[in-house]
Short mmCIF file of C-alpha atoms in Angstrom, two decimals:
data_model
loop_
_atom_site.label_atom_id
_atom_site.label_comp_id
_atom_site.label_asym_id
_atom_site.label_seq_id
_atom_site.Cartn_x
_atom_site.Cartn_y
_atom_site.Cartn_z
CA MET A 5 -0.03 0.04 0.22
CA VAL A 6 2.95 2.22 0.67
CA ARG A 7 4.40 1.79 -2.92
CA VAL A 8 0.68 2.34 -4.26
CA ALA A 9 0.56 5.51 -2.44
CA GLY A 10 4.00 6.69 -4.13
CA PHE A 11 6.25 6.40 -1.26
CA GLY A 12 7.71 2.93 -1.59
CA GLU A 13 11.26 3.96 -2.71
CA PHE A 14 11.36 6.93 -0.55
CA VAL A 15 10.76 4.76 2.50
CA ASN A 16 13.47 2.23 1.25
CA VAL A 17 16.00 4.95 0.96
CA LEU A 18 14.91 6.16 4.60
CA THR A 19 15.69 2.70 6.13
CA ARG A 20 19.18 2.53 4.75
CA PRO A 21 21.72 3.51 7.50
CA SER A 22 23.50 6.70 7.09
CA ASN A 23 26.29 8.41 8.85
CA ASP A 24 26.25 11.72 6.78
CA ARG A 25 25.40 14.09 9.46
CA GLN A 26 28.68 15.99 9.18
CA VAL A 27 28.25 16.30 5.52
CA MET A 28 24.62 17.68 6.13
CA ARG A 29 25.96 20.20 8.66
CA ALA A 30 28.79 21.31 6.22
CA LEU A 31 25.93 21.81 3.32
CA ALA A 32 23.93 23.73 6.04
CA GLU A 33 26.76 26.29 6.49
CA ARG A 34 26.96 26.63 2.74
CA TRP A 35 23.31 27.37 2.15
CA TRP A 36 22.30 31.00 1.27
CA ASP A 37 18.70 31.53 2.06
CA THR A 38 18.54 34.61 -0.38
CA THR A 39 19.03 32.45 -3.42
CA ASN A 40 18.16 29.02 -2.16
CA SER A 41 21.46 27.65 -3.18
CA PHE A 42 24.58 26.21 -1.97
CA HIS A 43 28.00 28.32 -2.36
CA PHE A 44 30.98 26.57 -2.87
CA SER A 45 34.51 27.75 -3.85
CA PHE A 46 33.95 26.59 -7.42
CA GLY A 47 30.40 28.20 -7.75
CA GLU A 48 26.73 28.19 -6.72
CA MET A 49 24.53 25.05 -6.90
CA MET A 50 20.94 24.75 -6.55
CA VAL A 51 18.66 21.78 -5.74
CA MET A 52 16.35 21.72 -8.58
CA PRO A 53 12.83 20.04 -8.58
CA LEU A 54 14.34 17.17 -10.94
CA ASP A 55 17.26 16.61 -8.67
CA PHE A 56 15.11 16.46 -5.49
CA ALA A 57 12.74 14.12 -7.48
CA ALA A 58 15.70 11.80 -8.49
CA ILE A 59 17.11 11.84 -5.05
CA THR A 60 13.89 11.10 -3.08
CA ASP A 61 11.84 9.16 -5.83
CA LEU A 62 8.95 11.67 -4.86
CA ARG A 63 7.12 13.29 -7.76
CA VAL A 64 7.58 17.02 -7.92
CA GLY A 65 4.29 18.43 -9.59
CA GLY A 66 0.80 17.26 -9.41
CA ASP A 67 -2.52 18.12 -7.79
CA PRO A 68 -2.18 20.62 -4.70
CA ILE A 69 -2.30 18.36 -1.34
CA PRO A 70 -5.50 18.81 0.43
CA TYR A 71 -4.99 20.44 3.89
CA ASP A 72 -7.71 20.75 6.16
CA ALA A 73 -6.90 21.41 9.84
CA ALA A 74 -10.65 21.07 10.97
CA ALA A 75 -10.65 17.53 9.43
CA GLY A 76 -7.72 16.38 11.41
CA ARG A 77 -9.54 17.40 14.67
CA ASP A 78 -12.77 15.39 13.74
CA PRO A 79 -13.03 12.31 15.68
CA GLU A 80 -15.12 10.58 13.30
CA ILE A 81 -12.75 11.18 10.37
CA GLN A 82 -10.00 9.87 12.41
CA ARG A 83 -11.99 6.78 13.27
CA ARG A 84 -12.87 6.17 9.81
CA LEU A 85 -9.33 6.66 8.14
CA LEU A 86 -7.16 5.53 11.10
CA GLY A 87 -9.30 3.22 13.03
CA TYR A 88 -9.37 5.27 16.20
CA TRP A 89 -9.07 8.81 17.70
CA LEU A 90 -5.86 10.17 18.29
CA ARG A 91 -6.88 12.64 21.16
CA ALA A 92 -5.34 15.40 19.20
CA GLU A 93 -4.27 18.48 20.76
CA LYS A 94 -5.09 21.48 18.50
CA ARG A 95 -4.00 19.88 15.19
CA ASP A 96 -1.53 17.31 16.08
CA ALA A 97 -0.84 14.15 18.22
CA PRO A 98 2.41 12.45 19.57
CA TYR A 99 3.92 9.92 17.25
CA THR A 100 3.59 7.31 20.03
CA GLN A 101 -0.30 7.43 19.72
CA LEU A 102 0.20 6.24 16.15
CA LEU A 103 1.57 2.80 17.54
CA GLU A 104 -0.56 2.29 20.50
CA PHE A 105 -3.68 1.02 18.71
CA TRP A 106 -1.80 -1.29 16.04
CA MET A 107 0.25 -3.31 18.57
CA GLU A 108 -2.12 -6.09 18.02
CA PRO A 109 -3.57 -5.90 14.51
CA GLN A 110 -6.70 -7.83 13.78
CA GLY A 111 -6.42 -7.95 9.92
CA GLY A 112 -8.59 -7.29 7.15
CA ARG A 113 -8.40 -4.63 4.37
CA VAL A 114 -9.99 -1.83 6.02
CA GLN A 115 -7.43 -2.05 8.93
CA GLU A 116 -4.47 -2.72 6.56
CA GLU A 117 -5.43 0.80 4.94
CA GLN A 118 -5.62 2.31 8.15
CA ILE A 119 -2.17 1.25 9.37
CA ALA A 120 -0.72 2.36 5.99
CA ARG A 121 -2.37 5.85 6.62
CA CYS A 122 -0.80 5.88 10.24
CA PHE A 123 2.55 4.91 8.75
CA LEU A 124 2.34 7.48 6.10
CA LEU A 125 1.51 10.05 8.45
CA TYR A 126 4.51 9.23 10.38
CA VAL A 127 6.62 9.42 7.40
CA LEU A 128 5.48 12.70 6.34
CA ASP A 129 5.95 14.27 9.63
CA ALA A 130 9.14 12.54 10.67
CA SER A 131 10.97 12.93 7.44
CA LEU A 132 9.44 15.52 5.15
CA PHE A 133 8.02 17.87 7.41
CA PRO A 134 9.80 17.49 10.54
CA ASN A 135 9.40 19.19 13.90
CA ARG A 136 11.05 18.90 17.21
CA ARG A 137 7.98 18.09 19.09
CA ASN A 138 7.58 14.48 17.79
CA ARG A 139 4.11 15.09 16.91
CA VAL A 140 2.09 14.03 13.81
CA HIS A 141 0.33 16.92 12.22
CA LEU A 142 -3.28 15.82 11.17
CA SER A 143 -4.13 18.42 8.51
CA PHE A 144 -2.82 15.95 5.90
CA LEU A 145 -5.23 13.26 6.90
CA LEU A 146 -7.79 13.95 4.10
CA ALA A 147 -4.79 13.73 1.52
CA LEU A 148 -4.58 9.89 2.74
CA ARG A 149 -8.24 9.13 2.44
CA ASN A 150 -7.82 7.20 -0.73
CA ILE A 151 -4.58 5.11 -0.85
CA GLY A 152 -4.76 4.85 -4.79
CA GLU A 153 -4.77 8.61 -5.11
CA ILE A 154 -2.30 9.60 -2.65
CA ALA A 155 0.69 9.38 -5.48
CA ARG A 156 -1.25 12.24 -7.51
CA PHE A 157 -0.40 14.85 -5.08
CA ASP A 158 2.76 17.05 -5.29
CA TRP A 159 4.66 15.69 -2.14
CA GLY A 160 7.89 16.23 -3.62
CA GLY A 161 7.24 19.84 -4.42
CA ALA A 162 5.89 20.39 -0.93
CA ALA A 163 8.93 18.60 0.57
CA LEU A 164 11.38 20.58 -1.63
CA GLY A 165 9.59 23.83 -0.50
CA ALA A 166 9.86 22.75 3.25
CA CYS A 167 13.42 21.85 2.97
CA TYR A 168 14.24 25.30 1.38
CA ALA A 169 12.48 26.87 4.38
CA PHE A 170 14.41 24.79 7.05
CA MET A 171 17.62 25.38 5.59
CA GLY A 172 16.99 29.01 5.21
CA SER A 173 16.01 29.24 8.93
CA LEU A 174 18.82 26.99 9.84
CA SER A 175 21.54 28.99 7.86
CA ARG A 176 20.26 32.29 9.67
CA GLY A 177 20.63 30.54 13.12
CA ALA A 178 16.74 30.91 13.71
CA GLY A 179 15.55 27.31 12.89
CA LYS A 180 16.13 24.43 15.31
CA SER A 181 14.07 21.67 13.57
CA LEU A 182 16.73 20.19 11.44
CA ARG A 183 19.50 20.68 14.07
CA SER A 184 17.76 17.87 16.13
CA TYR A 185 18.05 15.49 13.20
CA TRP A 186 21.76 16.36 12.40
#
């Protein structure tokens, strides 16, 4: 189901061990937020959408991602799409709540889709749109409504934009989200 949703190769890349934190720190020091580019002694380099798509295997372009803060707070929508209510505070819930309900899965197609949605929510928040609070943002929940249609949304473009924003604030010393990962 994760492959059908368009995140199969992305998740495979995430699970490979990497010790490139020093490289990431060095790249962050070379980032110029005014041009969204890296500045090296040999010149300037940008991460273009095609580069990002090739690196992450996430499609850049597509339909806008449905984003609905009210739907994420609705217990009935959560029960239907996730199988239970996350007891969210405002628009987010702790990552640990995604795991609690699924420790003893009962099986069946509906529950498999609910587990896939929980996993994808975690992947979105832990890797593409990270935060230091270790909480999943539920406003993306409606985008995960139909497993077969998730891949049509512009996840790569949104993630690239978030990467630019995080790198920009990190380069100015204002952002701390990526520091916790590096």
